[in-house]
Short mmCIF file of C-alpha atoms in Angstrom, two decimals:
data_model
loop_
_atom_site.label_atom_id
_atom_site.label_comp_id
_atom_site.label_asym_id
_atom_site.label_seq_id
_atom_site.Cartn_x
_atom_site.Cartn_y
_atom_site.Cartn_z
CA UNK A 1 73.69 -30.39 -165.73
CA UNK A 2 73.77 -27.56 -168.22
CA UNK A 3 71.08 -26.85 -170.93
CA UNK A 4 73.02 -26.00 -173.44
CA UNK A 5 75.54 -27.57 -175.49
CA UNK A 6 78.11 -26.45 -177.93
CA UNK A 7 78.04 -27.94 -181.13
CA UNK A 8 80.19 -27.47 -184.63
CA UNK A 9 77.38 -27.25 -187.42
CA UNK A 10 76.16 -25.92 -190.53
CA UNK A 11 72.93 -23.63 -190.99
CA UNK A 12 71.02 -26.61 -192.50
CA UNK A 13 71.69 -28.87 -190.27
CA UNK A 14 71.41 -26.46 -186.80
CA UNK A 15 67.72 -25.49 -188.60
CA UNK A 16 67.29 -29.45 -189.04
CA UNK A 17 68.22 -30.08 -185.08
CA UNK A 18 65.96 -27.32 -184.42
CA UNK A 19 63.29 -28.74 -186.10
CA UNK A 20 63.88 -32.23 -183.98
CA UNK A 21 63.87 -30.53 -180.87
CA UNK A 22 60.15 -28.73 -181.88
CA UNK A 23 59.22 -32.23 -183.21
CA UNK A 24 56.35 -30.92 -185.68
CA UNK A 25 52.84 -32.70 -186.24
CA UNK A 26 53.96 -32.37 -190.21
CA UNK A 27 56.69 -31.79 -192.67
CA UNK A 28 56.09 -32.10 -196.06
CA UNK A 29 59.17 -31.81 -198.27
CA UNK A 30 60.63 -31.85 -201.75
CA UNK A 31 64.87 -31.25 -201.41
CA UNK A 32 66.10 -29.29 -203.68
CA UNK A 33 70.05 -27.56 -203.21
CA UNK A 34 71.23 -25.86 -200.92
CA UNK A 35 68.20 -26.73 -198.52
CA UNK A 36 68.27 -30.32 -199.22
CA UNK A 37 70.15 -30.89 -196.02
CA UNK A 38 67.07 -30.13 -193.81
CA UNK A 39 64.69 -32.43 -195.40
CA UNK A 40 67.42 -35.29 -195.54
CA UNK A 41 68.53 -34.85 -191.99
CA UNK A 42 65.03 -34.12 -190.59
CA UNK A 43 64.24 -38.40 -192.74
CA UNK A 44 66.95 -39.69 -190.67
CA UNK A 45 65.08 -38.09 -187.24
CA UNK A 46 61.99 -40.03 -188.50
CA UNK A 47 63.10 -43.21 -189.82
CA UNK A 48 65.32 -43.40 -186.68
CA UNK A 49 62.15 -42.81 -184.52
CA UNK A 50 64.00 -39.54 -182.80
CA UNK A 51 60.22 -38.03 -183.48
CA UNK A 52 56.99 -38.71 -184.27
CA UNK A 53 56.56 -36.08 -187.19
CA UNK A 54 54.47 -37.31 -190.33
CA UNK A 55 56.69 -36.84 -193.29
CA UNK A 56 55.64 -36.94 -196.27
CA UNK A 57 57.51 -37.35 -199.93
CA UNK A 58 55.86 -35.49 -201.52
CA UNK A 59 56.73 -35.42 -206.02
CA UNK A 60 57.18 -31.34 -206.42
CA UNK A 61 57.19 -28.72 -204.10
CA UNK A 62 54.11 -27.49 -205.02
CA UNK A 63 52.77 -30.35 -203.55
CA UNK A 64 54.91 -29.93 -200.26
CA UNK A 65 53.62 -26.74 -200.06
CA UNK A 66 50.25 -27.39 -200.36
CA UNK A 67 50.54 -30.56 -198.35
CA UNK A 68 51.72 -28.52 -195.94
CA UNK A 69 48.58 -25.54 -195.95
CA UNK A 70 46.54 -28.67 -195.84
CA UNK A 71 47.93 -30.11 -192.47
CA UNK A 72 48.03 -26.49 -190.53
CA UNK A 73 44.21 -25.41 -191.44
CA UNK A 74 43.66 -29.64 -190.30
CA UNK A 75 45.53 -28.02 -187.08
CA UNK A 76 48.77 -29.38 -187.45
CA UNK A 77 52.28 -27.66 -186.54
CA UNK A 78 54.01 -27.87 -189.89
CA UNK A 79 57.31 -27.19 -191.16
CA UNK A 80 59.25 -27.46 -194.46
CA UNK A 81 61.92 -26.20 -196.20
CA UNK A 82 63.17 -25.36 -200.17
CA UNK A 83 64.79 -23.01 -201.98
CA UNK A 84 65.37 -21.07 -205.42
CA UNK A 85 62.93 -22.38 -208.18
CA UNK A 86 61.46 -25.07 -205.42
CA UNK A 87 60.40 -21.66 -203.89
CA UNK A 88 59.04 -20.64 -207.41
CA UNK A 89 57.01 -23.15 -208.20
CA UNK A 90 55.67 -23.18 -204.54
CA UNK A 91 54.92 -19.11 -205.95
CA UNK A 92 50.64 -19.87 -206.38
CA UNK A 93 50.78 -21.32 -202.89
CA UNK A 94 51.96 -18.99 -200.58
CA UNK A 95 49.13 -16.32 -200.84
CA UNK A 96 46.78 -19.08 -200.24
CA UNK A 97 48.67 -20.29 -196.60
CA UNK A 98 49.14 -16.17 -195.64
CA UNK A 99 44.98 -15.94 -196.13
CA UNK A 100 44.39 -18.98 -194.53
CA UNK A 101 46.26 -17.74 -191.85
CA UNK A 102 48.23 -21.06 -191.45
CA UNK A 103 51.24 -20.64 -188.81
CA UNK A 104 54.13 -22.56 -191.18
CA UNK A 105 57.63 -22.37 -190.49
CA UNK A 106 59.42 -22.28 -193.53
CA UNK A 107 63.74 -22.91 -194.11
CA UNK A 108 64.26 -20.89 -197.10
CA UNK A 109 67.98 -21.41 -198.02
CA UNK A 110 68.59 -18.44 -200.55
CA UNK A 111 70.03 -19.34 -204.51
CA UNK A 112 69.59 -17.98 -207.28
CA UNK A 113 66.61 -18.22 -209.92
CA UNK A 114 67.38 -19.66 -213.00
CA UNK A 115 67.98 -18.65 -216.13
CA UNK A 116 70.85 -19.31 -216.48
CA UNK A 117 71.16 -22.17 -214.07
CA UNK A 118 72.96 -21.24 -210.88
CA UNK A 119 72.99 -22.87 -207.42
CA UNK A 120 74.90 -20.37 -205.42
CA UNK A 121 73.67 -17.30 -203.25
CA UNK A 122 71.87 -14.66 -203.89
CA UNK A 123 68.26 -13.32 -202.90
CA UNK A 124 66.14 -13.44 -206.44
CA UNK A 125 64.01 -16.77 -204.72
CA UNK A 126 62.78 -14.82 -201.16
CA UNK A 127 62.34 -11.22 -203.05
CA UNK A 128 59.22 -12.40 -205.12
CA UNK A 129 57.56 -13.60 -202.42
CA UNK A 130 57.93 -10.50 -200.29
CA UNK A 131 54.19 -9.62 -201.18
CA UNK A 132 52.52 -12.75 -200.46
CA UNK A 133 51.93 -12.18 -196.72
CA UNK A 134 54.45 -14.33 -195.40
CA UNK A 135 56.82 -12.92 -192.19
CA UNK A 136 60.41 -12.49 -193.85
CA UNK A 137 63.46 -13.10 -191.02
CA UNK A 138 67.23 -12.98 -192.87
CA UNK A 139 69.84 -14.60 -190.63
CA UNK A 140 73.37 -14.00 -190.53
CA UNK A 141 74.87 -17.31 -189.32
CA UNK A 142 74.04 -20.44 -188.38
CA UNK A 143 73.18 -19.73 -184.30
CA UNK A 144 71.16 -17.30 -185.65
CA UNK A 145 68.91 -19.59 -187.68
CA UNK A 146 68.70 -22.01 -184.82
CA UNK A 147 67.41 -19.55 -182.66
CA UNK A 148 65.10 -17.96 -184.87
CA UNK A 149 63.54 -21.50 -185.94
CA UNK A 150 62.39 -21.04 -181.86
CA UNK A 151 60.98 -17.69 -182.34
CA UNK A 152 59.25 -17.91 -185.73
CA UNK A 153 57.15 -21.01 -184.10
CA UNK A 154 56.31 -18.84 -181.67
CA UNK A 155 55.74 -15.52 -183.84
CA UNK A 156 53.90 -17.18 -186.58
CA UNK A 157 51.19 -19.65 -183.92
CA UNK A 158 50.79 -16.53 -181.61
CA UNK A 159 47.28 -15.36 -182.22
CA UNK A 160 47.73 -12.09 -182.65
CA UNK A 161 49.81 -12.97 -185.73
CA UNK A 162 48.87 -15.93 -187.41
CA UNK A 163 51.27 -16.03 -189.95
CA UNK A 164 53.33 -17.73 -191.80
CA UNK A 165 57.29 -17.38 -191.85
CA UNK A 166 60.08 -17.84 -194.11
CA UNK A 167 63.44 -18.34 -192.16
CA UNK A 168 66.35 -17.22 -194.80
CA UNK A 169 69.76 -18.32 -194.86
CA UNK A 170 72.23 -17.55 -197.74
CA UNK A 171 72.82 -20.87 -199.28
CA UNK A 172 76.28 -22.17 -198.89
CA UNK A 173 77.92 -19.60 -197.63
CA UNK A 174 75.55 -20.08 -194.16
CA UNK A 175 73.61 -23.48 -194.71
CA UNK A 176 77.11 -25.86 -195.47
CA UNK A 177 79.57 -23.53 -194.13
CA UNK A 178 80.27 -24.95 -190.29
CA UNK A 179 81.01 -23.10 -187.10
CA UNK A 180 80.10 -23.20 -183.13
CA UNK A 181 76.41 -22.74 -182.37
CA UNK A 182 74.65 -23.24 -178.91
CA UNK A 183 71.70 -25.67 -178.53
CA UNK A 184 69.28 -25.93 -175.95
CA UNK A 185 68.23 -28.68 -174.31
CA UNK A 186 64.96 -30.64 -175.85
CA UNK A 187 63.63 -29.93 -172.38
CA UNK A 188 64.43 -26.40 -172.61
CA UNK A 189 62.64 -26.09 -176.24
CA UNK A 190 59.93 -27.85 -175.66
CA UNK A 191 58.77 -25.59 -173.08
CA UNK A 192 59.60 -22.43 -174.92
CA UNK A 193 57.49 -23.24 -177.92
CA UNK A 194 55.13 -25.38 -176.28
CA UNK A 195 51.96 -27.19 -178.24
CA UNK A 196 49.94 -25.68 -180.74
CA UNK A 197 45.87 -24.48 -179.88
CA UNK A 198 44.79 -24.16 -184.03
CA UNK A 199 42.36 -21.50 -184.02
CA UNK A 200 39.54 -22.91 -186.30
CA UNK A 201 40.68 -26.37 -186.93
CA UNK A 202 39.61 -27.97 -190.17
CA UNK A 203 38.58 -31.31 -188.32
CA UNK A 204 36.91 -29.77 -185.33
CA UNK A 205 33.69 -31.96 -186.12
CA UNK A 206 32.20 -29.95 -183.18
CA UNK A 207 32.89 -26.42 -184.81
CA UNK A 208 32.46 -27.04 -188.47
CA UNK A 209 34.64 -23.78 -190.70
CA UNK A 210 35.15 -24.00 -194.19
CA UNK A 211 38.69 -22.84 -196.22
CA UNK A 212 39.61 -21.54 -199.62
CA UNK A 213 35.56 -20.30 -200.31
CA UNK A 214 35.10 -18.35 -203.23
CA UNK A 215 34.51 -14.82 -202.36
CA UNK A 216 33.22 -11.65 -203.77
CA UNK A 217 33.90 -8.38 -203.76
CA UNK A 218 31.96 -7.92 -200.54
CA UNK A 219 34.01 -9.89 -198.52
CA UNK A 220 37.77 -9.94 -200.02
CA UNK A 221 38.89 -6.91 -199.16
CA UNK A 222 38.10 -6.98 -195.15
CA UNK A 223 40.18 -10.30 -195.68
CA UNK A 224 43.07 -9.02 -196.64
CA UNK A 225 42.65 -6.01 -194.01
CA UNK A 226 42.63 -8.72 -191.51
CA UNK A 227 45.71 -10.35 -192.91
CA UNK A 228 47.70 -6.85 -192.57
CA UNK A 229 46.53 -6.46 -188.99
CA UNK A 230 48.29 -9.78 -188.03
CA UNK A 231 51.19 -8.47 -190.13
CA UNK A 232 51.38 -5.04 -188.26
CA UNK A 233 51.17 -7.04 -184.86
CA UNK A 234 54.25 -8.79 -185.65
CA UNK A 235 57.34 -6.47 -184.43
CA UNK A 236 55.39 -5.49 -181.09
CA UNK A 237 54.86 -9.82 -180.40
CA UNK A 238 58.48 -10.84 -181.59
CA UNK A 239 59.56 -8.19 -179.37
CA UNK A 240 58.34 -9.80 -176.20
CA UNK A 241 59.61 -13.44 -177.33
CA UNK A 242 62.75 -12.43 -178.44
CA UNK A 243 62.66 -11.32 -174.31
CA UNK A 244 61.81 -14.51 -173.74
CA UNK A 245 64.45 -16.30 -175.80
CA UNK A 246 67.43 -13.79 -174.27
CA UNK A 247 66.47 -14.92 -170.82
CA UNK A 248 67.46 -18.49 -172.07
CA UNK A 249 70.26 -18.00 -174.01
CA UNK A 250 72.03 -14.31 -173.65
CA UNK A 251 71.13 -13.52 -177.25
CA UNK A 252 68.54 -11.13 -178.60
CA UNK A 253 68.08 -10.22 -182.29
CA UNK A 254 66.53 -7.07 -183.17
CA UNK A 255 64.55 -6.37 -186.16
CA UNK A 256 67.70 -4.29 -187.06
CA UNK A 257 71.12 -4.82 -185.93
CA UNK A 258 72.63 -1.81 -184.93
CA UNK A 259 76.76 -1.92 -185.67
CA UNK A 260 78.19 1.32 -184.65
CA UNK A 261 75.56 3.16 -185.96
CA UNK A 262 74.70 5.52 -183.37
CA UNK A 263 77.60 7.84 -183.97
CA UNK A 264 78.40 7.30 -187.69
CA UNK A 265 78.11 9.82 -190.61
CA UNK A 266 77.86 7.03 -193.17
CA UNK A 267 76.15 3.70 -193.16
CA UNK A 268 75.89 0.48 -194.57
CA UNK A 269 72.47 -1.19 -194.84
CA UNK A 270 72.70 -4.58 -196.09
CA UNK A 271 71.30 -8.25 -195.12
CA UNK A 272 72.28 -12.13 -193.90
CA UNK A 273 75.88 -13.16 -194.29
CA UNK A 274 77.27 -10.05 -196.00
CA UNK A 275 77.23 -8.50 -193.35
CA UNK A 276 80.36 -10.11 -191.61
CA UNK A 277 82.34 -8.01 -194.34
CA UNK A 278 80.51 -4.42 -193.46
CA UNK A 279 81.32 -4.92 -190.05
CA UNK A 280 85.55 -5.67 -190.35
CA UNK A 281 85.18 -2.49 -192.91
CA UNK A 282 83.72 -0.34 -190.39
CA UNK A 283 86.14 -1.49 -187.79
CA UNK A 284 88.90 -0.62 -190.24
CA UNK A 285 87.56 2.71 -190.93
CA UNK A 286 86.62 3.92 -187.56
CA UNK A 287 90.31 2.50 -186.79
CA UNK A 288 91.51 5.65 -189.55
CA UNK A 289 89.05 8.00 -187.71
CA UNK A 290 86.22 7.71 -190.39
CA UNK A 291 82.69 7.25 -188.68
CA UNK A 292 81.71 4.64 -190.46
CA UNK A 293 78.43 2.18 -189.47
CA UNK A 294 76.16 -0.60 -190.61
CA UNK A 295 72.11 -1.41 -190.42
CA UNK A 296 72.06 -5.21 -190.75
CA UNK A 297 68.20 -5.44 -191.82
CA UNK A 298 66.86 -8.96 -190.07
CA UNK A 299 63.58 -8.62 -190.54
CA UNK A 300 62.47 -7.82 -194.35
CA UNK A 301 58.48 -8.40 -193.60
CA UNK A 302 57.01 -6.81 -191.87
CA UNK A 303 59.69 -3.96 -192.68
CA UNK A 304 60.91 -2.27 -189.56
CA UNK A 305 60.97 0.96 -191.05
CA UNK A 306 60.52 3.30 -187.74
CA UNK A 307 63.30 1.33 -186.13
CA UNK A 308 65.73 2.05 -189.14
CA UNK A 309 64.77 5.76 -190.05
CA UNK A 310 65.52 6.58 -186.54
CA UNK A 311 68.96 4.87 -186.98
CA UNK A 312 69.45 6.85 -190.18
CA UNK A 313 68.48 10.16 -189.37
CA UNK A 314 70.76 12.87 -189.71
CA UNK A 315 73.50 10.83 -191.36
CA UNK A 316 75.15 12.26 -194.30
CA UNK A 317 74.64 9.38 -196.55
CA UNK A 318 73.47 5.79 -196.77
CA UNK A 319 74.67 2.69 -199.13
CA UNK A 320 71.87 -0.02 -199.25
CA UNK A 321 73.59 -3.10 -200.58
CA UNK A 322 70.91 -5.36 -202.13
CA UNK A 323 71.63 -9.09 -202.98
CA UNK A 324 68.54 -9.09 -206.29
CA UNK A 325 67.66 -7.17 -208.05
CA UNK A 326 64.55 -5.49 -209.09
CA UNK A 327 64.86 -5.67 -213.37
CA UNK A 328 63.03 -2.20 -214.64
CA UNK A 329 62.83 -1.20 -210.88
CA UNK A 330 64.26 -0.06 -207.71
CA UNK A 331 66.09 -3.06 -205.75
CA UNK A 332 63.80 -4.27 -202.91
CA UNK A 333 65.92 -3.42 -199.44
CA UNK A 334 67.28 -0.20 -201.65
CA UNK A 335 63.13 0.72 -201.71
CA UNK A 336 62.00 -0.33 -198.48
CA UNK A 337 64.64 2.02 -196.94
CA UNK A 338 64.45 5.15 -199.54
CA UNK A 339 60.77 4.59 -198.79
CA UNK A 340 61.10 4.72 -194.76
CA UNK A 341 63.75 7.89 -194.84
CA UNK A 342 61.43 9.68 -197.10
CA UNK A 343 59.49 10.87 -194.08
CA UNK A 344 62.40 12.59 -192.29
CA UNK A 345 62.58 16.44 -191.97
CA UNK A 346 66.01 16.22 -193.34
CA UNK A 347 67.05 14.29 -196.57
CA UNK A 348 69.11 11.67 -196.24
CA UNK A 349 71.74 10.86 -199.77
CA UNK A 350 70.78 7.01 -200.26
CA UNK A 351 72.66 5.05 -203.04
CA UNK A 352 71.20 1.32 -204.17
CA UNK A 353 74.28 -1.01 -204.50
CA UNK A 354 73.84 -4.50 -206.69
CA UNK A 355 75.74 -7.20 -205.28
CA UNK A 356 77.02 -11.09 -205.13
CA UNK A 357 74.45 -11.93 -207.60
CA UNK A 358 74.94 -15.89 -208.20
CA UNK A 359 76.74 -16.14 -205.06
CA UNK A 360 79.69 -13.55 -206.64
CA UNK A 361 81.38 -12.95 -203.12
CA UNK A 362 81.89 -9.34 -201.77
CA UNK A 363 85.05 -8.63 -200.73
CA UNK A 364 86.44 -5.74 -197.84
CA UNK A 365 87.99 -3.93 -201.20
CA UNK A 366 84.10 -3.94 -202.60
CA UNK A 367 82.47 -2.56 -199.28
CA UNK A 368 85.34 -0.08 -198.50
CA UNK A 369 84.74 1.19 -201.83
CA UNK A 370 81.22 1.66 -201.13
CA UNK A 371 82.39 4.24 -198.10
CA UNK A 372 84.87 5.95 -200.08
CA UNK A 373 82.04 7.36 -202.76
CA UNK A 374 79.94 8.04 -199.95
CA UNK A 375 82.82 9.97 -198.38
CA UNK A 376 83.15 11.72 -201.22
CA UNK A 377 79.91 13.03 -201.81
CA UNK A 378 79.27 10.51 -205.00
CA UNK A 379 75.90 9.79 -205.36
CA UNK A 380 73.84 8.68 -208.50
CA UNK A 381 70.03 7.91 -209.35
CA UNK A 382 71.03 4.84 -211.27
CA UNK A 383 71.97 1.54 -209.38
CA UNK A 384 75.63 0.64 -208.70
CA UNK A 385 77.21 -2.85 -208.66
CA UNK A 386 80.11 -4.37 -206.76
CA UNK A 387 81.99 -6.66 -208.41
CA UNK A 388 80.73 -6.71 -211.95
CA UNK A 389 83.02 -7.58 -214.63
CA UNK A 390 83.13 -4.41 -216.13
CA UNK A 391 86.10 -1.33 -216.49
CA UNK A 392 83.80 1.08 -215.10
CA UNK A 393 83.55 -0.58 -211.50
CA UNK A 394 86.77 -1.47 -211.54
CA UNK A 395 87.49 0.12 -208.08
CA UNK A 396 84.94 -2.12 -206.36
CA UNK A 397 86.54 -5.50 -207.72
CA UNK A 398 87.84 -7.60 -205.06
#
């Protein structure tokens, strides 16, 4: 009997079944749209007795959240899931699980932050929280977030990480939108993620520890050392379980997905779902002879900057396509990468692209435009956008 089965499913719902299969100690939830699938699904699993996960209902998600901090230091495996202001409220939280060093597994279905209100795509809830010491893993489509559910149990309980990790979808266009995925058997999961040994369990009577002490100035900064040396551990351990995970399945993710890149004079760098429509483009162009490429970024935090400068060297330009945007600033994948080529012997031309902001779609015509300025030679220090309702990007509108 095979392991696997093929299933028609959404994002939500293939990041719900995932989370059935792992059968955490806790989830603590508040639904809020698009992620309100996982919570609801994951209630049936319980009330059905298909696990034996606490759940708790929880009356905000800043109490999920910190329901949730308090069941991993208790040492608990712990899961939840939210999204756009759910994830903003949960904002003072976050810092606090990353220095506690709780392993949570987090489904954060991308939408918009409000004002004005807005329930569609875009990455404005995941980019605030890009500081607060939390792995960041962007997934493309729905088998994607299924298997990376696996691996970010893994990454984040592995004790050379100890860290928490958001799991990002683009809401709608991945978490509702259905297509094929492969599941493992529950056998088959349950051995590749295995139980949870808490390092420094709140209720080991034996070993008493203490969490969230005040500390001074003595103390906080070797702290947060220690929380970056679990971060910089993190693209060395996924490495090996992403190994792991191919042997099961045939499928191995890299920190960044390499499209035609090797050979191309002109790139793409962009992130989740997007990047369906970079990749047809650059099939189109290479098709006219133009040697075209993408980066599809996977991993946001830690930033897998060595792996994507070497992808980008010696290219003659570079189009970051960022889904937020950074008001008064640089966008956020736009910096991370201008800040990894800046190293190179030879400059690089990078150009920061605004797109699909409240889950405005990007269309071939957008992207291909994107090429054709970089083609051209037609950079700018300002930020472009794709899309926008205005005469002057007219020749990016879909």
């Amino acid at each position: 009997m095979s392991n696997k089965i093929r299933v028609m499913t959404s994002g939500n719902l293939a990041f719900a079944e995932a989370m059935r299969q792992i059968d955490p100690d806790v989830v603590a939830a508040y639904p809020i749209t698009p992620s309100t699938e996982i919570p609801m699904k994951f209630a049936d699993f319980v009330a059905n007795g298909r696990v034996t996960s606490e759940y708790i209902a929880v009356e905000s998600e800043h109490s999920a959240i910190s329901a949730c901090v308090g069941a991993s230091a208790a040492g608990a495996r712990v899961m939840t899931a939210s999204s756009a202001n759910g994830v903003a409220l949960m904002h003072e939280i976050f810092p606090i699980a990353a220095s506690f060093r709780a392993p949570i597994v987090f489904g954060l279905v991308n939408r918009s932050l409000g004002a004005p209100v807005n329930i569609h795509c875009d990455h404005s809830d995941s980019m605030p929280e890009r500081d607060s010491g939390w792995i960041q893993i962007y997934c493309e489509d729905a088998q994607e977030v299924y298997d990376s559910v696996l691996l970010a149990v893994r990454l984040a309980e592995d004790p050379r990480v100890l860290t928490p990790v958001f799991v990002c979808q683009d809401g709608f266009i991945t978490s509702h939108c259905y297509e094929a995925v492969e599941l493992l058997s529950d056998e088959t999961v349950k051995n590749f993620v295995g139980e949870r040994t808490p390092q420094y369990p709140l209720l080991d009577t034996d070993d008493p520890v203490s969490y969230g002490s005040f500390t001074m100035s003595e103390y906080y900064f070797e702290i947060k050392r220690n929380q970056m040396e679990g971060m910089n551990n993190v693209l060395s351990v996924y490495a090996e379980l992403a190994a792991e995970l191919e042997r099961e399945t045939g499928r191995n993710y890299r920190p960044v997905e390499n499209y035609r890149a090797d050979d191309a004079d002109y790139l793409i760098v962009v992130m989740s779902s997007a990047a369906g429509v970079v990749k047809d483009v650059v099939d189109e162009l290479r098709e006219e002879g133009v040697k075209a490429g993408a980066l599809r970024v996977r991993f946001f935090r830690p930033f897998p900057r060595g792996e994507l400068a070497s992808l980008a060297k010696g290219k003659r330009g570079v189009a970051v396509l960022d889904r937020s945007a950074s008001i008064g600033g640089t966008a956020p994948l736009s910096s991370e990468v201008k800040s990894a080529l800046y190293a190179l012997d030879k400059r690089v031309p990078v150009q920061e692209y605004i797109f699909g902001l409240g889950g405005r779609d990007l269309y071939a015509k957008g992207a291909r435009a994107v090429f054709e300025k970089m083609i051209a030679g037609d950079y700018g220090e300002e930020a472009r956008f794709i899309g926008l309702l205005e005469k002057d990007d007219e020749d990016e509108r879909a």
